[in-house]
XYZ file of C-alpha atoms in Angstrom:
462
model
C -39.059 1.133 -5.464
C -39.715 4.258 -3.302
C -37.262 6.672 -2.179
C -37.479 6.376 1.546
C -34.989 9.256 2.290
C -37.851 11.457 0.882
C -35.034 13.742 -0.551
C -32.597 13.701 -3.590
C -28.934 13.704 -2.138
C -26.220 15.945 -3.955
C -23.971 13.043 -3.631
C -24.672 9.253 -3.152
C -21.714 7.050 -2.378
C -21.541 3.434 -2.836
C -18.526 2.107 -0.708
C -17.332 3.409 2.705
C -13.576 2.659 2.230
C -10.741 5.145 1.965
C -12.009 6.634 -1.194
C -15.756 6.771 -0.539
C -15.509 8.120 3.354
C -12.929 10.877 2.137
C -15.515 11.970 -0.502
C -18.231 11.913 2.113
C -16.345 13.906 4.778
C -15.073 16.531 2.268
C -18.432 16.759 0.387
C -20.256 17.388 3.819
C -17.617 19.942 4.746
C -18.475 21.928 1.596
C -21.967 21.862 2.287
C -23.256 18.818 -0.019
C -26.043 16.744 1.213
C -24.213 13.224 1.277
C -25.440 9.813 1.465
C -22.717 6.945 2.206
C -23.633 3.316 1.839
C -21.644 0.463 3.116
C -22.318 -3.186 3.371
C -19.690 -4.080 5.724
C -17.796 -1.662 8.122
C -16.777 1.958 7.777
C -13.245 2.189 6.775
C -13.174 -0.486 4.232
C -10.063 -2.655 3.269
C -7.492 -0.380 4.715
C -8.848 -0.142 8.154
C -10.096 -3.655 8.666
C -8.114 -5.776 6.221
C -5.057 -3.820 4.925
C -2.930 -1.117 5.739
C -3.710 -0.780 9.510
C -3.675 -4.491 10.677
C -0.779 -5.579 8.559
C 1.132 -2.568 9.970
C 0.309 -3.715 13.435
C 1.527 -7.424 12.707
C 4.844 -5.968 11.356
C 5.341 -3.710 14.489
C 4.585 -6.896 16.769
C 7.398 -8.707 14.797
C 9.657 -5.631 15.132
C 9.022 -5.882 18.913
C 9.956 -9.567 18.780
C 13.209 -8.851 16.743
C 14.289 -6.334 19.150
C 13.805 -8.731 22.101
C 15.816 -11.310 20.419
C 18.535 -8.935 19.404
C 18.619 -6.410 22.448
C 22.034 -7.693 23.593
C 23.832 -6.184 20.729
C 22.679 -2.578 22.401
C 23.718 -3.894 25.828
C 20.259 -4.734 27.079
C 19.724 -8.230 28.577
C 16.252 -9.419 27.510
C 14.679 -12.994 26.976
C 12.394 -13.889 24.014
C 9.765 -16.511 25.167
C 7.771 -16.649 21.861
C 4.555 -15.055 20.280
C 1.356 -14.949 22.032
C -0.843 -14.963 18.779
C -3.851 -14.007 20.685
C -2.208 -11.228 22.346
C -0.927 -9.951 18.863
C -4.434 -10.156 17.623
C -5.818 -8.161 20.575
C -3.155 -5.523 20.122
C -4.023 -5.287 16.424
C -7.879 -5.171 17.046
C -7.741 -2.592 19.671
C -5.742 -0.558 17.295
C -8.410 -1.020 14.644
C -11.280 -0.507 17.136
C -10.004 2.779 18.285
C -9.645 4.282 14.826
C -12.979 2.841 13.758
C -14.876 4.528 16.540
C -13.094 7.838 15.656
C -14.270 7.429 11.947
C -17.702 6.826 12.951
C -17.719 9.933 14.976
C -16.304 11.934 12.165
C -18.834 10.731 9.870
C -21.799 11.609 12.371
C -20.387 15.005 13.150
C -20.380 15.965 9.428
C -23.927 15.017 9.184
C -23.351 12.556 6.512
C -26.416 10.188 5.955
C -24.720 6.627 6.763
C -26.774 3.667 5.324
C -25.728 0.069 6.117
C -26.672 -2.490 3.655
C -25.567 -3.841 0.108
C -25.927 -1.160 -2.647
C -26.697 -1.948 -6.296
C -26.471 0.874 -8.962
C -30.167 0.943 -10.295
C -29.854 4.070 -12.538
C -27.409 6.724 -13.213
C -28.569 8.796 -10.410
C -29.919 6.073 -7.648
C -28.505 3.146 -5.842
C -30.841 0.449 -4.336
C -30.043 -0.569 -0.768
C -31.889 -3.633 0.429
C -35.283 -2.465 -0.784
C -34.775 1.215 -0.544
C -34.068 3.545 -3.262
C -31.448 6.093 -2.711
C -31.532 8.820 -5.172
C -28.761 11.619 -5.909
C -27.724 14.160 -8.356
C -24.558 12.349 -8.746
C -23.366 8.819 -7.608
C -19.678 7.988 -6.634
C -18.613 4.287 -7.166
C -16.187 3.301 -4.580
C -16.548 -0.536 -3.738
C -13.015 -1.326 -3.491
C -11.153 -4.526 -4.171
C -10.566 -8.185 -2.847
C -7.406 -10.529 -3.033
C -7.069 -12.178 -6.338
C -6.299 -15.897 -7.048
C -5.376 -17.965 -9.881
C -7.289 -20.251 -12.049
C -7.488 -23.762 -10.375
C -6.127 -22.408 -7.137
C -8.763 -22.959 -4.574
C -8.579 -20.780 -1.511
C -9.671 -22.866 1.806
C -8.820 -20.417 4.249
C -6.931 -22.982 6.294
C -3.982 -24.312 4.115
C -4.269 -22.051 1.112
C -5.116 -18.619 2.429
C -5.378 -14.859 1.154
C -3.977 -11.854 3.360
C -7.639 -11.613 4.859
C -7.307 -14.992 6.320
C -3.472 -14.338 7.350
C -4.517 -11.462 9.423
C -6.842 -13.557 11.712
C -4.935 -16.927 11.492
C -4.914 -18.375 14.961
C -1.503 -19.709 14.918
C 2.036 -18.746 13.693
C 2.677 -21.245 10.803
C 5.885 -23.234 11.277
C 6.491 -22.719 7.307
C 4.943 -20.738 4.717
C 4.903 -20.210 0.949
C 4.188 -16.685 -0.163
C 3.076 -16.669 -3.619
C 3.772 -13.079 -4.904
C 6.632 -10.766 -3.966
C 4.925 -7.563 -4.091
C 4.030 -5.329 -1.374
C 1.642 -7.656 0.241
C 3.838 -10.541 -0.128
C 7.141 -9.228 1.262
C 5.153 -7.444 4.227
C 3.825 -10.767 5.331
C 7.065 -12.506 4.667
C 8.794 -10.015 7.045
C 6.199 -10.185 9.658
C 6.098 -13.973 9.730
C 9.754 -14.307 9.763
C 9.960 -12.034 12.668
C 7.457 -14.438 14.378
C 9.460 -17.563 13.743
C 7.972 -18.941 10.447
C 10.248 -20.373 7.702
C 9.371 -18.374 4.751
C 9.857 -18.827 1.154
C 8.585 -16.239 -1.376
C 7.551 -17.182 -4.900
C 7.807 -14.238 -7.410
C 7.442 -14.613 -11.230
C 9.206 -11.410 -12.152
C 12.805 -10.943 -11.886
C 12.981 -9.214 -8.634
C 10.909 -8.643 -5.326
C 8.906 -5.507 -5.217
C 9.143 -5.442 -9.013
C 7.665 -2.014 -9.503
C 10.288 -0.316 -7.675
C 13.645 0.818 -8.608
C 15.846 -2.269 -9.556
C 18.413 -0.912 -6.875
C 15.732 -0.908 -4.123
C 14.716 -4.443 -5.095
C 18.125 -5.784 -5.070
C 18.877 -4.158 -1.573
C 15.688 -5.645 -0.240
C 16.580 -9.045 -1.449
C 20.086 -8.876 0.096
C 18.464 -7.954 3.449
C 15.953 -10.753 3.237
C 18.767 -13.171 2.613
C 20.568 -11.930 5.654
C 17.492 -12.529 7.658
C 16.939 -16.052 6.155
C 13.984 -15.275 4.222
C 14.087 -17.532 1.190
C 12.733 -16.465 -2.219
C 12.590 -17.843 -5.832
C 12.397 -15.219 -8.723
C 11.755 -15.325 -12.372
C 9.675 -18.522 -12.676
C 5.823 -18.574 -12.491
C 3.328 -20.600 -10.431
C 1.902 -23.776 -12.037
C 0.056 -25.798 -9.390
C -0.644 -26.282 -5.740
C -1.668 -29.605 -4.156
C -2.373 -30.698 -0.407
C 0.302 -32.881 1.434
C -0.320 -34.969 4.470
C 0.533 -31.856 6.687
C 0.460 -28.660 4.435
C 0.770 -27.813 0.688
C 3.074 -28.541 -2.115
C 3.706 -25.837 -4.591
C 5.109 -26.629 -8.264
C 6.541 -24.005 -10.556
C 6.547 -23.658 -14.339
C 10.088 -25.094 -14.421
C 9.161 -28.202 -12.248
C 10.749 -27.003 -9.045
C 8.748 -27.808 -5.944
C 8.481 -26.331 -2.578
C 6.515 -27.627 0.586
C 5.077 -25.658 3.654
C 2.372 -25.559 6.261
C 0.552 -23.010 4.479
C 0.391 -21.251 0.904
C -0.359 -17.500 1.190
C -1.538 -16.156 -2.164
C -0.539 -12.569 -2.365
C -0.556 -11.774 -6.140
C -2.595 -8.418 -5.676
C -6.105 -7.464 -5.473
C -8.961 -7.196 -7.891
C -11.855 -4.644 -8.421
C -15.250 -5.150 -6.782
C -17.504 -4.455 -9.660
C -19.226 -7.523 -10.763
C -22.992 -7.712 -10.081
C -23.375 -4.213 -8.916
C -25.157 -2.946 -11.979
C -22.477 -1.010 -13.142
C -22.308 -2.216 -16.875
C -26.261 -2.513 -17.000
C -26.120 1.400 -16.495
C -23.648 1.823 -19.324
C -20.604 2.582 -17.194
C -17.344 1.454 -19.084
C -15.346 -1.339 -17.607
C -12.164 -3.065 -18.593
C -11.064 -6.171 -16.937
C -13.255 -5.325 -13.868
C -11.857 -1.827 -13.552
C -14.173 1.139 -13.858
C -12.670 3.366 -16.468
C -12.518 7.055 -15.479
C -10.645 10.352 -16.874
C -8.006 12.444 -14.646
C -11.001 14.021 -12.810
C -12.309 10.411 -11.952
C -15.445 11.106 -14.128
C -16.796 7.893 -15.850
C -18.314 7.923 -19.333
C -21.787 8.447 -17.584
C -21.959 12.105 -16.781
C -23.740 11.513 -13.364
C -21.233 8.765 -12.178
C -17.563 8.993 -10.851
C -15.378 6.331 -9.442
C -12.529 6.094 -7.007
C -9.939 4.013 -5.285
C -9.257 0.398 -5.948
C -12.158 0.088 -8.270
C -10.249 2.251 -10.863
C -6.816 1.489 -12.441
C -4.734 3.694 -10.521
C -2.301 2.992 -7.532
C -3.960 0.607 -5.105
C -3.068 2.859 -2.041
C -5.328 4.253 0.800
C -3.930 7.633 0.451
C -4.589 7.737 -3.249
C -8.268 6.903 -2.545
C -8.245 9.730 0.036
C -6.897 12.124 -2.617
C -9.232 10.883 -5.292
C -12.296 11.074 -3.152
C -11.586 14.681 -2.064
C -10.854 15.529 -5.725
C -14.539 14.384 -6.661
C -16.117 16.191 -3.808
C -14.334 19.442 -4.584
C -15.189 19.039 -8.277
C -18.894 18.535 -7.438
C -18.890 21.413 -5.116
C -17.707 23.763 -7.799
C -13.992 24.103 -6.575
C -11.166 24.310 -9.106
C -9.506 20.808 -9.214
C -6.195 19.635 -10.361
C -5.667 16.156 -11.801
C -3.424 13.676 -9.479
C 0.200 13.244 -10.591
C 0.397 9.516 -9.609
C 4.209 9.638 -9.970
C 4.086 12.003 -7.307
C 2.208 9.790 -4.785
C 4.667 8.450 -1.824
C 4.765 4.582 -1.978
C 6.013 2.661 1.247
C 6.365 -1.119 1.645
C 6.570 -1.608 5.437
C 8.833 -4.793 5.608
C 11.974 -4.933 7.427
C 13.911 -2.973 6.000
C 11.320 -0.495 4.519
C 11.249 0.309 0.929
C 10.043 3.854 0.122
C 9.845 5.899 -2.961
C 8.406 8.772 -4.969
C 8.696 9.830 -8.409
C 10.019 7.557 -11.272
C 12.827 4.997 -11.575
C 16.129 5.410 -13.039
C 15.015 3.055 -15.944
C 11.918 5.034 -16.588
C 13.806 8.473 -16.481
C 16.261 7.036 -19.164
C 13.214 5.922 -21.158
C 11.623 9.298 -21.040
C 14.661 11.479 -21.140
C 17.379 9.495 -22.697
C 20.307 7.773 -20.895
C 22.754 10.649 -21.368
C 20.412 13.007 -19.699
C 19.800 11.101 -16.488
C 22.033 11.216 -13.427
C 21.738 8.694 -10.433
C 23.522 8.953 -7.060
C 23.539 6.657 -4.228
C 24.073 7.557 -0.658
C 24.702 4.815 1.806
C 23.065 4.815 5.144
C 26.316 3.658 6.788
C 27.503 7.253 6.580
C 24.390 8.554 8.658
C 24.929 8.604 12.375
C 21.101 7.805 13.358
C 20.986 5.004 11.091
C 24.173 3.754 12.735
C 22.718 4.003 16.021
C 19.673 2.015 14.907
C 21.907 -0.573 13.202
C 19.952 -0.522 9.994
C 21.514 -0.586 6.561
C 20.381 0.697 3.158
C 20.551 3.561 0.736
C 18.897 6.527 -0.600
C 19.229 6.886 -4.494
C 18.376 10.070 -6.112
C 17.459 10.221 -10.006
C 17.860 13.551 -11.657
C 17.505 15.079 -14.958
C 20.941 16.242 -15.930
C 21.201 20.027 -14.653
C 17.569 19.865 -13.677
C 15.090 18.561 -11.034
C 15.153 15.409 -8.942
C 12.746 13.127 -10.498
C 12.869 10.114 -8.205
C 13.797 9.473 -4.786
C 14.218 5.840 -3.700
C 15.165 4.720 -0.214
C 15.597 1.438 1.716
C 16.260 1.028 5.424
C 14.338 1.064 8.454
C 11.962 3.896 8.959
C 12.620 5.162 5.593
C 8.787 5.577 5.225
C 9.053 8.467 7.683
C 11.322 10.268 5.202
C 9.148 9.882 2.419
C 7.192 13.225 3.188
C 10.179 15.466 2.347
C 10.897 13.256 -0.608
C 7.551 13.909 -2.153
C 7.984 17.744 -1.444
C 11.307 17.597 -3.519
C 9.707 15.654 -6.324
C 6.209 17.672 -6.532
C 8.079 20.945 -6.247
C 10.507 20.046 -9.034
C 13.376 20.975 -6.623
C 17.020 21.098 -7.964
C 19.536 19.380 -5.910
C 21.328 22.662 -4.950
C 17.950 24.036 -3.577
C 17.582 21.023 -1.150
C 21.306 21.194 -0.297
C 20.673 24.673 1.106
C 18.178 23.417 3.697
C 19.462 22.348 6.995
C 18.484 18.877 8.346
C 18.573 18.177 11.770
C 21.597 16.051 13.238
C 21.536 13.207 14.126
C 18.409 12.030 12.218
C 17.849 9.530 9.451
C 16.191 12.586 7.655
C 19.673 14.149 7.455
C 20.647 11.388 4.899
C 18.123 12.926 2.548
C 19.839 16.216 2.807
C 23.476 14.606 2.611
C 22.427 12.760 -0.761
C 21.455 16.121 -2.218
C 24.622 17.828 -0.854
C 26.291 15.125 -2.778
C 24.243 15.429 -6.050
C 24.975 19.260 -5.896
C 28.585 18.563 -5.956
C 29.440 19.408 -2.304
C 29.300 16.136 -0.192
C 29.830 16.415 3.399
C 30.001 12.847 5.171
C 30.307 11.014 1.796
C 33.120 10.557 -0.531
C 33.483 12.567 -3.835
């Protein structure tokens, strides 16, 4: 197969999602000759089927809630329902604008963009629809797809994934959501705002089970108040069609019925049938295995993003792609501290965190060496104005640094930026307490929590 490019690229990237395009942009910026291969649309899952469209739906839901509840602020409004076509137009316009901007960026950096289905054909080449693209190094960034369970057939109408949910042509009257992680609770939140009767099924003991248990309990309390139902601690057994929808049976025999079943049990890597194993790339349960510098066991191949067993977050993909590009360009690179990555679940209320949970801290440092403090947002003026409830919880090594910040409440995702600085710079509570936070802001609550942890609380009790 001929190399039609008549050149050997410094870097050939298979996959144009968050990790792939970040590596392409940074690599080109550093003078590397880069080829970027994508079979669908530049931007990948995050832009077209993940982060951006789901947050657009959640914002539309927030606007709906504000219209219903405006009277509590002294504003008279009327809510006449959801125009799902209008919601999709709004969502698609957001995506379209970002997509055009990204295409312009790639073109401006002089990245060679190749549309087509790629297949790893050697440790230094990718075949794309009859064309061989050669590179000194290959980066695998083929992302992920929604997972299902054995015997659970996705039909795209009654039993759907998040991909289908993003383009559903109706607001379902009722929905069962299988999975209470990030994807599940975000759709539960959006659909409830749209007027859907929602039930979440989660096999673990809590919603958002990877978060600090206190955050999970606060979210569960908020969901109960919103009328979002959930069943915890029992796993799914089977699903069958009814006359008008779907019936779900759990392992304990309990049953639930609804118009649709959203399967939101996570996303799995796209690695099968792409030539990875044939070229000797180590794979475990579909995930490409890498070291802390994103290198595979094949010296000329790296991998990033949802394809590798790290946090499935777009901003993690960005960071991993940048790391690879800088390493290949000869810059000094530092491995990513995944505990230091900010994590946000954009339901209502939001759940945001950085660092480790209290349970993990006790496991690492010992229960007697860990201090935890909770600051209730009821004491924060801006949160009171917004009528949001929640808490900020700090986890500290006794007489040492803050190793975990866990926040629940509307707009807490906007506070996680300072929280990641606190964690990543190993700040002491007294050091954060010296900083002046603007009043009245929700950001002030983060400062107040550190004042309290430093032993000098202001708007909270001793």
